[in-house]
């Protein structure tokens, strides 16, 4: 994430989103010679705060003071100006999200179109994470059965979202034994 507080208009949306919706509370409004703006509590670097990097604050900031880091230009440079062998791996959700972005009905699968488009851009290999996602579910099922049959910690929690796992680890460490050992594919 990138934070450019010169753009901040102190609307507090990021503060409310993080505190009231996500229940985390990373930011507060501060005031100094630069004016009023949102900052991490205690002004600690974001990666040393309680932030789980869910990205919701960036989603609600109306002026682009908090944004996700855009790596499109890095990709274009690699595709245009190097002899690197470029490989793309896509999560299953991407196939559907890109379709919606282009106005297609929700649920439309554009895997083939994406593959063709990426290859025309110069990508040599395109992989889908679908198969690995299926394997993860199979492994999780085995782990659950093992816990059930051998008195393991229950309930078992699982999520492919690193922010969710980080949230449990930081805020509810007592539930770490309940987390599945299978990680996101
Ligand atoms: S990324 Fe999520 S946890 Fe981090 S400051 Fe933004 S809303 Fe809060
Ligand atoms: S949402 Fe954006 S503009 Fe509003 S307080 Fe947060 S950083 Fe500033």
Tab-separated table of N, CA, C and O and ligand atoms in Angstrom, residues 1 14 17-18 22 24-27 46 50-58, ligand 1:
chain	number	residue	atom	x	y	z
A	1	UNK	N	0.836	-1.194	0.000
A	1	UNK	CA	0.000	0.000	0.000
A	1	UNK	C	0.872	1.245	0.000
A	1	UNK	O	1.970	1.247	0.532
A	14	UNK	N	-11.131	6.324	6.259
A	14	UNK	CA	-10.210	5.193	6.489
A	14	UNK	C	-10.199	4.810	7.967
A	14	UNK	O	-10.131	3.628	8.320
A	17	UNK	N	-13.499	2.969	8.688
A	17	UNK	CA	-13.490	1.643	8.067
A	17	UNK	C	-12.616	0.684	8.883
A	17	UNK	O	-13.015	-0.436	9.205
A	18	UNK	N	-11.422	1.146	9.233
A	18	UNK	CA	-10.497	0.259	9.942
A	18	UNK	C	-10.998	-0.044	11.354
A	18	UNK	O	-10.953	-1.186	11.799
A	22	UNK	N	-13.701	-3.098	10.213
A	22	UNK	CA	-12.714	-4.165	10.331
A	22	UNK	C	-12.376	-4.494	11.785
A	22	UNK	O	-11.813	-5.553	12.068
A	24	UNK	N	-10.160	-3.054	13.782
A	24	UNK	CA	-8.720	-3.102	14.029
A	24	UNK	C	-8.197	-1.784	14.621
A	24	UNK	O	-7.592	-1.767	15.679
A	25	UNK	N	-8.441	-0.661	13.968
A	25	UNK	CA	-8.080	0.623	14.563
A	25	UNK	C	-6.630	1.014	14.401
A	25	UNK	O	-5.956	1.374	15.367
A	26	UNK	N	-6.156	0.979	13.185
A	26	UNK	CA	-4.752	1.333	12.918
A	26	UNK	C	-4.537	2.847	12.920
A	26	UNK	O	-3.532	3.339	13.415
A	27	UNK	N	-5.527	3.579	12.394
A	27	UNK	CA	-5.313	5.014	12.149
A	27	UNK	C	-5.965	5.898	13.208
A	27	UNK	O	-6.911	5.492	13.882
A	46	UNK	N	3.627	1.439	8.881
A	46	UNK	CA	2.424	0.604	8.754
A	46	UNK	C	2.706	-0.881	9.003
A	46	UNK	O	1.911	-1.590	9.601
A	50	UNK	N	-0.705	-2.547	13.802
A	50	UNK	CA	-1.570	-3.733	13.866
A	50	UNK	C	-2.261	-3.998	12.531
A	50	UNK	O	-3.130	-4.857	12.444
A	51	UNK	N	-1.869	-3.270	11.490
A	51	UNK	CA	-2.487	-3.425	10.165
A	51	UNK	C	-2.356	-4.864	9.662
A	51	UNK	O	-1.291	-5.472	9.773
A	52	UNK	N	-3.466	-5.386	9.123
A	52	UNK	CA	-3.419	-6.741	8.551
A	52	UNK	C	-3.382	-6.688	7.025
A	52	UNK	O	-3.451	-7.707	6.358
A	53	UNK	N	-3.340	-5.483	6.465
A	53	UNK	CA	-3.245	-5.288	5.012
A	53	UNK	C	-4.432	-5.883	4.258
A	53	UNK	O	-4.265	-6.546	3.249
A	54	UNK	N	-5.623	-5.595	4.808
A	54	UNK	CA	-6.838	-6.043	4.126
A	54	UNK	C	-7.164	-5.137	2.943
A	54	UNK	O	-7.892	-5.525	2.039
A	55	UNK	N	-6.673	-3.893	2.973
A	55	UNK	CA	-6.877	-2.982	1.847
A	55	UNK	C	-8.180	-2.205	1.869
A	55	UNK	O	-8.459	-1.422	0.959
A	56	UNK	N	-8.997	-2.395	2.901
A	56	UNK	CA	-10.314	-1.741	2.917
A	56	UNK	C	-10.206	-0.219	3.049
A	56	UNK	O	-11.046	0.511	2.539
A	57	UNK	N	-9.182	0.270	3.742
A	57	UNK	CA	-9.033	1.726	3.873
A	57	UNK	C	-8.739	2.352	2.508
A	57	UNK	O	-9.239	3.431	2.184
A	58	UNK	N	-7.956	1.658	1.696
A	58	UNK	CA	-7.645	2.182	0.362
A	58	UNK	C	-8.909	2.240	-0.498
A	58	UNK	O	-9.089	3.132	-1.317
B	1	LIG	S1	-5.310	-2.211	5.368
B	1	LIG	FE1	-7.026	-2.890	6.680
B	1	LIG	S2	-6.099	-3.195	8.696
B	1	LIG	FE2	-4.646	-1.979	7.497
B	1	LIG	S3	-5.122	0.137	8.000
B	1	LIG	FE3	-6.297	-0.383	6.153
B	1	LIG	S4	-8.314	-1.067	6.914
B	1	LIG	FE4	-6.874	-1.086	8.647
